XYZ file of C-alpha atoms in Angstrom:
596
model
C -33.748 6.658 -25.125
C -32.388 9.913 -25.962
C -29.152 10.762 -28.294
C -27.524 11.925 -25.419
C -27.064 8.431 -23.842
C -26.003 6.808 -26.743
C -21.930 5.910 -26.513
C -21.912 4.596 -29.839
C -23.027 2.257 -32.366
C -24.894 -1.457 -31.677
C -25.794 -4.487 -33.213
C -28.780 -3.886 -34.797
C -30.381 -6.232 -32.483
C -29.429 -4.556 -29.471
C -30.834 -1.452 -27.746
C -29.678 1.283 -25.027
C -31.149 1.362 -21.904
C -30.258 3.187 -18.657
C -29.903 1.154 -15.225
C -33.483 1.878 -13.794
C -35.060 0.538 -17.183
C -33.739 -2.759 -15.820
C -35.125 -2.884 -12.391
C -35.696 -1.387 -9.285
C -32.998 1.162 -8.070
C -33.028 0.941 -3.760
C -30.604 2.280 -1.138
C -29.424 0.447 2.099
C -29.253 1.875 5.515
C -27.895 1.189 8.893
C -29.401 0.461 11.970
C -28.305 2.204 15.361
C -25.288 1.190 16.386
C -26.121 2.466 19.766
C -29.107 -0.257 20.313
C -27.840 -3.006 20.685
C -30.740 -5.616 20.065
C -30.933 -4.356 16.093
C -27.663 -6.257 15.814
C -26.085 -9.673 15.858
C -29.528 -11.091 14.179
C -29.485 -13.567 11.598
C -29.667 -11.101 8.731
C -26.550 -10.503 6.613
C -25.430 -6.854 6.553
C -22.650 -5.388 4.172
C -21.112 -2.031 3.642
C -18.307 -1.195 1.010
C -15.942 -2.081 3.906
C -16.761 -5.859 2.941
C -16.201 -5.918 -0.944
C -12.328 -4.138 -0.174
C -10.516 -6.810 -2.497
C -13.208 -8.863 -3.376
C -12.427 -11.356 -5.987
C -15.468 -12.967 -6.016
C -18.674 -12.336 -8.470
C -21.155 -13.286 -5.664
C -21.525 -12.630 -1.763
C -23.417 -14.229 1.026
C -22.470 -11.982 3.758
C -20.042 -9.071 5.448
C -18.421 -9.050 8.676
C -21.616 -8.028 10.440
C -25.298 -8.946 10.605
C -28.279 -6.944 11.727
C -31.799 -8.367 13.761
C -35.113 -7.781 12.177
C -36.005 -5.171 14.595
C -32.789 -3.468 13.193
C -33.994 -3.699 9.533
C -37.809 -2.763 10.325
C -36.408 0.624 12.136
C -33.583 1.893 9.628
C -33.964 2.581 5.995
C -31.845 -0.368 5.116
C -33.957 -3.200 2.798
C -34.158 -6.526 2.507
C -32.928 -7.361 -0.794
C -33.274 -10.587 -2.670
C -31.232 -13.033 -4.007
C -29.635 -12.103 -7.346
C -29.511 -8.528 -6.728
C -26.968 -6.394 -8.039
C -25.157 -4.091 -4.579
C -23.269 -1.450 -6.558
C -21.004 0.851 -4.016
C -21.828 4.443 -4.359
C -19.632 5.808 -1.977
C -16.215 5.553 -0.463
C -15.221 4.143 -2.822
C -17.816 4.519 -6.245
C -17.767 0.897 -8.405
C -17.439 -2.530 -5.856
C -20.362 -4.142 -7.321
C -21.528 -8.096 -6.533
C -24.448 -10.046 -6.612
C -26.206 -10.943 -3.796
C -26.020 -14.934 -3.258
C -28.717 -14.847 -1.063
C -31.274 -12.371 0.772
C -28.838 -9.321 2.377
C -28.937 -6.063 3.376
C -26.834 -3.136 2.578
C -25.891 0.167 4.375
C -26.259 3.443 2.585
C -23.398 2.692 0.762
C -24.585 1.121 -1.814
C -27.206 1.416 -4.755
C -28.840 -1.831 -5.150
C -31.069 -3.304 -8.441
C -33.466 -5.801 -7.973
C -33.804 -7.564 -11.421
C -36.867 -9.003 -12.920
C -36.306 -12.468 -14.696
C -35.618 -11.723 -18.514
C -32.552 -9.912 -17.372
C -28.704 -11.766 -16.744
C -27.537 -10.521 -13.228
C -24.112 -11.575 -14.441
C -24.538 -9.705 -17.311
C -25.053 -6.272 -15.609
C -22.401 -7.422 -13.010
C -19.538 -7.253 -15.585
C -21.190 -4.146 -17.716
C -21.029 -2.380 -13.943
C -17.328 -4.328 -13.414
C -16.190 -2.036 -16.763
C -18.104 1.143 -15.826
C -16.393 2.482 -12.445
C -15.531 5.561 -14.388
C -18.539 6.006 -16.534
C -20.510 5.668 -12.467
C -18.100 8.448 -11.136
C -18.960 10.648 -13.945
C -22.961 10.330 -12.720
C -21.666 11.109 -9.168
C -21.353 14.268 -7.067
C -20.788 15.997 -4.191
C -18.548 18.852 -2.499
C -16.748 17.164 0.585
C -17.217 13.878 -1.485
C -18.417 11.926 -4.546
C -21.411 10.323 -4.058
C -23.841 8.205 -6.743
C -27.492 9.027 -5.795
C -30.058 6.614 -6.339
C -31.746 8.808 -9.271
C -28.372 9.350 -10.936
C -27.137 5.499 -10.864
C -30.802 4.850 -12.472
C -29.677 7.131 -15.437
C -26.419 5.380 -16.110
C -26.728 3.596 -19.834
C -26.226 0.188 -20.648
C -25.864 -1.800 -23.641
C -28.689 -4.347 -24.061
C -28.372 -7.850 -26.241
C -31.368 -10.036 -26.591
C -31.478 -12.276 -23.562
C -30.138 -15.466 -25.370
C -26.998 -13.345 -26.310
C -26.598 -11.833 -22.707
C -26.150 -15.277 -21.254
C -23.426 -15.922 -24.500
C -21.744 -13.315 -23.526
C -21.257 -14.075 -20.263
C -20.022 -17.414 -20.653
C -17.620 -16.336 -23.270
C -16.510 -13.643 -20.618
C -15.680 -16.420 -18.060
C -14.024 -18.248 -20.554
C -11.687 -15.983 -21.181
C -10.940 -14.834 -17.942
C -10.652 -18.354 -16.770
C -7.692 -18.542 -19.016
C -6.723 -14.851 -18.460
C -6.306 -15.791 -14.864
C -4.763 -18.784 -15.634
C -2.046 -17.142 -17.670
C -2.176 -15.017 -14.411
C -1.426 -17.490 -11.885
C 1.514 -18.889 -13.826
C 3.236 -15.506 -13.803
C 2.934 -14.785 -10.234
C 4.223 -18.328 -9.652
C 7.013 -18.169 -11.336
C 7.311 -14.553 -9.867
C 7.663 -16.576 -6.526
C 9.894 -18.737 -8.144
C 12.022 -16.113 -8.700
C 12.356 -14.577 -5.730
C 12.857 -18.034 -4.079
C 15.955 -18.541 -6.836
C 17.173 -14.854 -5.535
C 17.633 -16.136 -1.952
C 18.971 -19.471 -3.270
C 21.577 -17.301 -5.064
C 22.390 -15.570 -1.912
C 22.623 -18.543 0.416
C 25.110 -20.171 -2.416
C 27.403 -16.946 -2.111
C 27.947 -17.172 1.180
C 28.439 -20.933 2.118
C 31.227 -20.696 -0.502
C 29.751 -23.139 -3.515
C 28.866 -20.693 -5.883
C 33.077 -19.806 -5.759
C 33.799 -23.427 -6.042
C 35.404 -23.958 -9.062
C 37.214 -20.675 -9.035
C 38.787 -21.412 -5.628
C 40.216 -24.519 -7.403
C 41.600 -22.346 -10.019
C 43.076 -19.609 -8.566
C 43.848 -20.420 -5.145
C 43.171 -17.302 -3.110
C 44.860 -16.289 -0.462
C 43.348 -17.398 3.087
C 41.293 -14.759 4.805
C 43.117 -15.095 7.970
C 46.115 -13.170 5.875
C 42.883 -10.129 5.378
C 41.854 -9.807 8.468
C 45.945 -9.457 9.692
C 46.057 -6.892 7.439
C 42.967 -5.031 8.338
C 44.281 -4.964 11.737
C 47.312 -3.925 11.002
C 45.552 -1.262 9.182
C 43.547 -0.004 11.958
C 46.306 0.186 14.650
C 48.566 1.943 12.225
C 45.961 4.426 11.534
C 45.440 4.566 15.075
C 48.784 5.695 15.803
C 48.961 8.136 13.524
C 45.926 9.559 14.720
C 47.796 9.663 18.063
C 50.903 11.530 16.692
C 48.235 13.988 14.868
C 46.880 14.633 18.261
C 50.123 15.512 20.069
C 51.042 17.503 17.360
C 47.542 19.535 17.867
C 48.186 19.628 21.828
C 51.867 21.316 21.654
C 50.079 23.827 19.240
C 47.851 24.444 21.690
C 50.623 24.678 24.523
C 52.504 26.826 22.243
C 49.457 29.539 21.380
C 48.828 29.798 25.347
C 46.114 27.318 25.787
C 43.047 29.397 24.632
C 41.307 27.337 23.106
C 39.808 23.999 24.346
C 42.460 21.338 23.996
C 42.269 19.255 21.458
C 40.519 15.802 22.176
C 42.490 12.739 22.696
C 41.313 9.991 19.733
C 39.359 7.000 20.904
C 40.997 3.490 20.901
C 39.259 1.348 18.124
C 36.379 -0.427 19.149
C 36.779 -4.102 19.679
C 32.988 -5.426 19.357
C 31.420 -7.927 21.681
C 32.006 -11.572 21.003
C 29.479 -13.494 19.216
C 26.703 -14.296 21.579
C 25.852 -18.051 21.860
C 22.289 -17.335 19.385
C 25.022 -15.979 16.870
C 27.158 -19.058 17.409
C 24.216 -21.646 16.258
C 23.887 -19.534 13.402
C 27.290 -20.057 12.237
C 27.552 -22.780 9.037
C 30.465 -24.807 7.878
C 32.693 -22.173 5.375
C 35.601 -22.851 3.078
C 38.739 -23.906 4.779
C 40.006 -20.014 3.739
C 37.556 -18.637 5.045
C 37.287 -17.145 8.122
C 34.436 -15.805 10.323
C 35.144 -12.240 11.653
C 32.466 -9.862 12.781
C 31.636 -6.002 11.025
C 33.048 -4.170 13.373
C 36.092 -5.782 12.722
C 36.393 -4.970 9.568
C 34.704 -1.389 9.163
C 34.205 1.732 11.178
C 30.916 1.661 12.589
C 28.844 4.846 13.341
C 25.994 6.991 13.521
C 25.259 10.438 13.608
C 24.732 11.267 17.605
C 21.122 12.363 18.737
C 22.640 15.708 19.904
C 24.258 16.395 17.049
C 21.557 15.896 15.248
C 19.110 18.572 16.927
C 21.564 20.884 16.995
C 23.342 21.124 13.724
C 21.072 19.303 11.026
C 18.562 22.065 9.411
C 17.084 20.850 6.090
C 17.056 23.378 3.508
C 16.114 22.861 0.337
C 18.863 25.033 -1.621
C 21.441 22.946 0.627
C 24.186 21.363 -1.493
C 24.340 18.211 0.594
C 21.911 15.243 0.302
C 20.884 13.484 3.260
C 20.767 9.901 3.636
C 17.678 8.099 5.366
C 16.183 5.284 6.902
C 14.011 5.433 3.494
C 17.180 5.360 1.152
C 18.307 1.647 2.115
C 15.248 -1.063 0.926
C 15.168 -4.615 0.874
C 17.087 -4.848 -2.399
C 19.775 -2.244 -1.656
C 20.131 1.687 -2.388
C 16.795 3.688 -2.798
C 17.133 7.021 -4.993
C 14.442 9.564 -3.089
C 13.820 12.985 -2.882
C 16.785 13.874 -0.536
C 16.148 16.310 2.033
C 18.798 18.749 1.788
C 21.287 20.663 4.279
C 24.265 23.032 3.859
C 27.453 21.476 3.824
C 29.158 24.354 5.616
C 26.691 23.853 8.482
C 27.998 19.996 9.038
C 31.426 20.286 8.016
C 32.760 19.852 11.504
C 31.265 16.361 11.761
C 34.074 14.139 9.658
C 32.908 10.946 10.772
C 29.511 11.583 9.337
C 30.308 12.496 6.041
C 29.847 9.837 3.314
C 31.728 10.074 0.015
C 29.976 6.898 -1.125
C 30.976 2.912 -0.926
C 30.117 2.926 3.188
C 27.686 0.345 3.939
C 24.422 1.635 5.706
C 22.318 0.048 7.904
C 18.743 1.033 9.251
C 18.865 0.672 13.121
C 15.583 1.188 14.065
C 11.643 1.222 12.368
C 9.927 -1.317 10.069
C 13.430 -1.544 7.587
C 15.312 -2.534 10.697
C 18.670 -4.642 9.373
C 18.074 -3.095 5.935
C 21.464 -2.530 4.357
C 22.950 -0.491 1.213
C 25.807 1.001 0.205
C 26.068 4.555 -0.411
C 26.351 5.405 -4.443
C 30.376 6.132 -4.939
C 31.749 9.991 -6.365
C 28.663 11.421 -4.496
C 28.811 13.001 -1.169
C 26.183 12.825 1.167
C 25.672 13.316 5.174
C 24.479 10.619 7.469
C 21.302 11.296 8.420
C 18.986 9.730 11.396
C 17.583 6.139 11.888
C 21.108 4.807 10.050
C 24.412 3.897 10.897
C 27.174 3.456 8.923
C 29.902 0.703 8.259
C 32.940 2.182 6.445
C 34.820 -1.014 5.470
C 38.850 -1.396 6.060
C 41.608 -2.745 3.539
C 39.645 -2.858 0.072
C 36.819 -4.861 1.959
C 34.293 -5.027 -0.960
C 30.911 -3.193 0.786
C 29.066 -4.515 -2.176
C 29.662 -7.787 -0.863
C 28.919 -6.838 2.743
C 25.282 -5.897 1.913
C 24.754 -9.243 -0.432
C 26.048 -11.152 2.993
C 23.430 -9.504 5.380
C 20.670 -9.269 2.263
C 20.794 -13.013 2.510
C 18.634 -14.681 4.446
C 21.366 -16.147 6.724
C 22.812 -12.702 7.283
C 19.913 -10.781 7.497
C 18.729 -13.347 10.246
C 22.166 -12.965 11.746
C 22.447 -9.226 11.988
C 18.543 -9.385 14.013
C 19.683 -11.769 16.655
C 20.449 -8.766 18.450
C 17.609 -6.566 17.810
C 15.113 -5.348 20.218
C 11.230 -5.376 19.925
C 9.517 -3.144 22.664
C 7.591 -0.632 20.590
C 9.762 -1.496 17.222
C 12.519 -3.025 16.262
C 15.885 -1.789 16.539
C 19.414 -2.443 16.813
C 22.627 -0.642 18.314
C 26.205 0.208 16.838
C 27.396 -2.002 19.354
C 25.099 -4.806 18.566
C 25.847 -3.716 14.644
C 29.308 -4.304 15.243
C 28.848 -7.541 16.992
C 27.314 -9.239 14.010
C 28.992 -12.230 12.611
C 30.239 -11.909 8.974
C 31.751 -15.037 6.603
C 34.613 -13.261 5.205
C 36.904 -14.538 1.807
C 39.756 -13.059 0.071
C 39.230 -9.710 -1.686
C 39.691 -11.113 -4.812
C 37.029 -14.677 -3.880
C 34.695 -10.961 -2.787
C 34.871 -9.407 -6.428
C 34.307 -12.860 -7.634
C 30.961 -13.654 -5.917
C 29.396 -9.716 -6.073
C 30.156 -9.933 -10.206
C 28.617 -13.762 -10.241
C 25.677 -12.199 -7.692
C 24.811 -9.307 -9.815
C 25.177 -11.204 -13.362
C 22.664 -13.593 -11.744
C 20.233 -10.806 -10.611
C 20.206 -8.827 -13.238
C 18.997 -12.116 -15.478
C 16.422 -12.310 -12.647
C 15.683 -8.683 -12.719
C 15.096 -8.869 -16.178
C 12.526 -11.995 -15.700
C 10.305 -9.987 -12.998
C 10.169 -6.658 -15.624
C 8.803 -8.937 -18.693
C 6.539 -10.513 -15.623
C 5.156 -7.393 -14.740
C 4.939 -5.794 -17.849
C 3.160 -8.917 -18.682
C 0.697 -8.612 -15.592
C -0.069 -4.903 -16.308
C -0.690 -5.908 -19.884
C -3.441 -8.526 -18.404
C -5.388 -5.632 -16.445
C -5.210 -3.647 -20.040
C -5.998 -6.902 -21.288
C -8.928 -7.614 -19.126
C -10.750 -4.325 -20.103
C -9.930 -4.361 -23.170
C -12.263 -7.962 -23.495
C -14.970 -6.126 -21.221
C -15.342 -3.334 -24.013
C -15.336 -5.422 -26.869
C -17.838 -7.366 -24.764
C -20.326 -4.515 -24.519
C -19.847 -3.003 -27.794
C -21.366 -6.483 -29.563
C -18.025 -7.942 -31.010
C -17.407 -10.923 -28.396
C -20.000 -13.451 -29.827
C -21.617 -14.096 -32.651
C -24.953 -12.576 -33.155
C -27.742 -14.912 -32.470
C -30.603 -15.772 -34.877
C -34.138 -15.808 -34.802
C -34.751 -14.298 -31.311
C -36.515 -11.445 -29.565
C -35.285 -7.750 -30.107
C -33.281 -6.095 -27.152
C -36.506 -3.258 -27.690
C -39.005 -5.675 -26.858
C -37.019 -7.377 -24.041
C -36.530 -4.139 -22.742
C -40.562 -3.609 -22.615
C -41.387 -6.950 -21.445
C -39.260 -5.898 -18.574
C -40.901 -2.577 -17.661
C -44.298 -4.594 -17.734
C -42.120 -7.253 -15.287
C -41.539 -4.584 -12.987
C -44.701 -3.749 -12.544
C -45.880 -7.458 -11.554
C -42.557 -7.222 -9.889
C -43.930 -4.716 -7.061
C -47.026 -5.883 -6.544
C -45.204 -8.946 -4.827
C -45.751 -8.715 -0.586
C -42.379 -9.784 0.459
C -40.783 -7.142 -2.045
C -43.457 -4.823 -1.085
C -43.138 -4.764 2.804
C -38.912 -4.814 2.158
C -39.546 -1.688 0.172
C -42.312 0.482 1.944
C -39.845 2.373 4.094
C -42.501 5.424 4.752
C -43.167 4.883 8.733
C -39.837 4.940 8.850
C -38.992 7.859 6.740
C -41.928 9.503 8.730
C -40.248 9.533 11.926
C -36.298 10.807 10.714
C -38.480 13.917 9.260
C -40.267 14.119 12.463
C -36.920 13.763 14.247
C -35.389 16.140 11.619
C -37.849 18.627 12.430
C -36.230 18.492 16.315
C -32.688 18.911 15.161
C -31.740 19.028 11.901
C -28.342 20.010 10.550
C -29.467 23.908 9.599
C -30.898 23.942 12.844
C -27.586 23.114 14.654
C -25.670 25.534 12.523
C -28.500 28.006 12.957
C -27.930 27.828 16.433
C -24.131 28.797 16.769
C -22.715 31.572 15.580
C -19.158 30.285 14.758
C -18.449 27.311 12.690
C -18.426 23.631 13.838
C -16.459 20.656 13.134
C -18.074 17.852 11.245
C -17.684 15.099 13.885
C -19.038 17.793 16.531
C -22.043 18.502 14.236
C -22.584 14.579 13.361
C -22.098 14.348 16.990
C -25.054 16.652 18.194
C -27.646 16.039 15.761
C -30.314 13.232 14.561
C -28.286 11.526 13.153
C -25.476 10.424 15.733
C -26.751 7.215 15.238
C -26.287 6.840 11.759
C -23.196 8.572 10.124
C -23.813 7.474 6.686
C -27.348 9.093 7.211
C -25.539 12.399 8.426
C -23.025 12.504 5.154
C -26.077 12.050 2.952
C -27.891 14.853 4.686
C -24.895 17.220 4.914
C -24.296 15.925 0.854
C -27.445 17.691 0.013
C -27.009 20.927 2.060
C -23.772 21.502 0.498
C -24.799 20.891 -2.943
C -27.416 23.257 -2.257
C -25.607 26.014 -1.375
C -27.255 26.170 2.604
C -24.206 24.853 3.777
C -20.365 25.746 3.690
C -17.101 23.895 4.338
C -14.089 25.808 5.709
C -10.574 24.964 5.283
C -9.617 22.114 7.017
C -7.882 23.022 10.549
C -5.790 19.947 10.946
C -7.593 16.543 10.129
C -11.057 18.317 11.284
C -13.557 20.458 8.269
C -15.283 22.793 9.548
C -19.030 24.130 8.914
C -20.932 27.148 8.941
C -24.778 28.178 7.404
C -24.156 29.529 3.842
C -24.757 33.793 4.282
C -27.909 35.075 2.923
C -28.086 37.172 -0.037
């Protein structure tokens, strides 16, 4: 073992060793997907694809399996039970043991272990290692672990008795590492049920219980005559404004267009019957009203969107998003930006901050927010707006329709052809349960003093998580460096074991089954015979402007086996024969490397 392998100090006992010193290093291969009889057999066949969060330390099998005829005529082996599959592409470091014969696609690196080696031993040394592998790896258009390099990754080895310590002590402590686990994301789910129970208790009027006892609020029905009052009023004045404009306009000869008569308020849509069995029993001064009711609803019109809103980036306006209003309220983002000169004309657009918004349309349909106060922004698309009347508390009317109640109240409405979405008119529709002003302060301060409690719970929970991933590694290392168990007496030397092994390996292959599984060289023959009729140079050789990848995997031997091609066009452009070309879009393209 040379000095340059050596990470750092061992038990005197113990001994470096690289990966092939261990066993036999083999790749995996996959049959034509074109031939149909080499698949659906009754052997198990797994690419990376099937270890994508995979818990487990052992597999069986992947979502497909491959005949015998299909093994026999690709490069992909047989491999026994108890092997270690180590991905080595796409991504570098999924490793399992095989639970029972399988076979691999090129994908993976596999070691077949003799019998004075631990296979769960090298499975958690491998588990720790993902960036010691990716160091071994390369490749230009990706990282790839050959076979030779994997062989030459090092590897910490105990005497046999102490592997087997080890790895019981490992489970041991990840049994109760997980454990600890478990009960954090439980009560994490705990949480999040007591946030909804918070919200539900807001809005049927117990959580304000005592406090309406107290200080006897006045009944909503008083609000909403107000609000009314407040929206006719405004109404009118927006009326006298308007006359005012039009004898101006008289007066100055009637140049210019006349100025536009203000629309009536909107009176929404009564509650459709869906709505109405969605109701619950409120607080006798209470009152149910509906959003548009109580706020100006809007959005910024399609038109006016493609003709006046052009993002800059030195634009002193932010614009709000579909993106800026998440499950739990207001989302800070990377604005995109326009000038406010450019928009100014468009009043009822403009936010100054406490309007409500709510996504009308994508995946965050019915999410709602309210707009940060003493800010000004511009209402951007995917969003409408709900600017509330009379000291209507907005921070209340996003709790409401976060809730589950309201949130499954405001969707009644939605529609679901491509994706879901909603319309102002259907906005304004929605039901709301409506208190006093002051009974609203009350419940947003008891909300948020109750969330922030919980907030604070779910931070120590998943500081507490990301400490067990630190925690986790942290074992692995101490593991491998000799300090997890104590060291055991009176056994054979990790030097010896190692050389017992080599002289195992060599039994190992003389062994029919293995032998056949291994002896890949017919089939080897006939891809370099098959090479030699259209290789990748020879494609590129043939064309005098560059190709796209998927063209080039498309025409040549390999348009079978893509895994094969990658491997082959891996090599080329490690060797300089080939060249990639900026991308063009989502295709590379290829060219043969000049000759100088």
């Amino acid at each position: 073992m040379g000095k340059e392998f050596v990470q750092y100090d061992l038990p005197k006992n113990w001994a470096w060793a690289t990966i092939g010193d261990l066993g036999i290093v083999v790749s995996g291969g996959t049959p034509s997907t074109r031939v149909k009889r080499y698949w659906d057999g009754d052997i198990p066949w797994i690419t990376p694809a099937d270890l994508t969060g995979w818990g487990g330390k052992y597999i069986a099998k992947g979502r497909r399996y491959i005949s015998k005829e299909g093994l026999e005529e690709s490069s992909a082996r047989l491999l026994p039970k108890g092997s270690i599959l180590f991905s080595s592409r796409a991504p570098i470091g999924y490793v399992a043991i095989a639970e029972s014969d399988i076979a691999t696609s090129q994908g993976f690196k596999s070691l077949l272990l003799t019998n004075s080696i631990v296979p769960d031993y090298i499975f958690y040394y491998l588990k720790s290692s993902k960036q010691l592998a990716e160091s071994f790896a390369s490749g230009t258009t990706f990282l790839e672990l050959s076979g030779a390099k994997f062989s030459q990754i090092p590897i910490p080895i105990p005497p046999i008795a102490e592997q087997k310590l080890i790895v019981e002590r490992l489970e041991e402590l990840f049994s109760e590492l997980d454990n600890g686990i478990s009960h954090l994301e439980l009560t994490q789910k705990h949480l999040d049920i007591y946030h909804q129970l918070i919200l539900k208790n807001a809005f049927n009027g117990k959580m304000t219980g005592e406090w309406r006892k107290e200080n006897k609020p006045q009944p909503a029905k008083e609000l909403l005559r107000l609000v009314n009052e407040e929206i006719q009023t405004g109404y009118q004045e927006e009326i006298l404004n308007w006359k005012s404009k039009v004898k101006e306009w008289e007066n100055e000869g009637k140049d210019d267009r006349r100025p536009t008569r203000p629309s009536k308020p909107i009176t929404p849509s009564k509650p459709n019957d869906i709505h109405e069995s969605k109701k619950w029993s409120l607080p006798s001064s209470w009152e149910w009203t509906q959003l548009g009711l109580v706020s100006f609803v809007t959005k910024l019109a399609g038109f006016e969107y493609t003709k006046f809103v052009n993002y800059d980036n030195e634009g002193d306006l932010a614009v709000i998003k579909a993106e800026n209003a998440g499950p739990l309220g207001f989302k800070e983002t990377n604005y995109s930006r326009i000038k406010s000169e450019t928009v100014s004309h468009l009043n009822r657009t403009q936010l100054s901050g406490g309007e409500l918004i709510v996504v009308f349309v994508g995946s965050g349909t019915g999410n709602v927010a309210v707009v940060p106060k003493n800010e000004s922004f511009f209402l951007g698309p995917n969003v409408g707006m709900a600017r509330p009347y009379g000291n209507i508390n907005s921070k209340f009317l996003q709790y409401f329709y976060q809730s589950p109640e309201g949130k499954d109240i405001i969707m009644v409405t939605a529609k679901a052809v491509a994706q879901p979405s909603l319309s102002m008119a259907t906005i304004r529709q929605a039901p709301l349960a409506l208190p006093s002003i002051e009974e609203q302060s009350e419940i947003v301060d008891l909300i948020e003093s109750q969330l922030s409690i919980i907030e604070k719970l779910e931070e120590a929970i998943r500081s507490n998580l990301k400490k067990s991933s630190s925690l986790r590694q942290s074992i692995l290392k101490q593991a491998f460096k000799g300090n997890l168990v104590p060291e055991a007496g009176n056994q054979e030397s990790a030097i010896d074991l190692i050389e017992r092994i080599k002289k195992e390996k060599e039994s190992f292959l003389k062994d029919e089954k293995l032998k056949k599984s291994l002896d890949k060289s017919n089939f080897k023959k006939k891809r370099k015979m098959a090479k030699e009729l259209k290789s990748i140079l020879d494609l590129l050789g043939e064309r005098k402007k560059p190709i796209s990848s998927k063209r080039l995997w498309e025409d040549s031997i390999y348009k079978d086996d893509i895994d094969a091609f990658y491997a082959a066009l891996k090599d080329h452009l490690d060797a300089g024969e080939v060249v990639e070309l900026p991308r063009q879009g989502k295709e590379s393209y290829l060219k043969l490397a000049e000759v100088k």
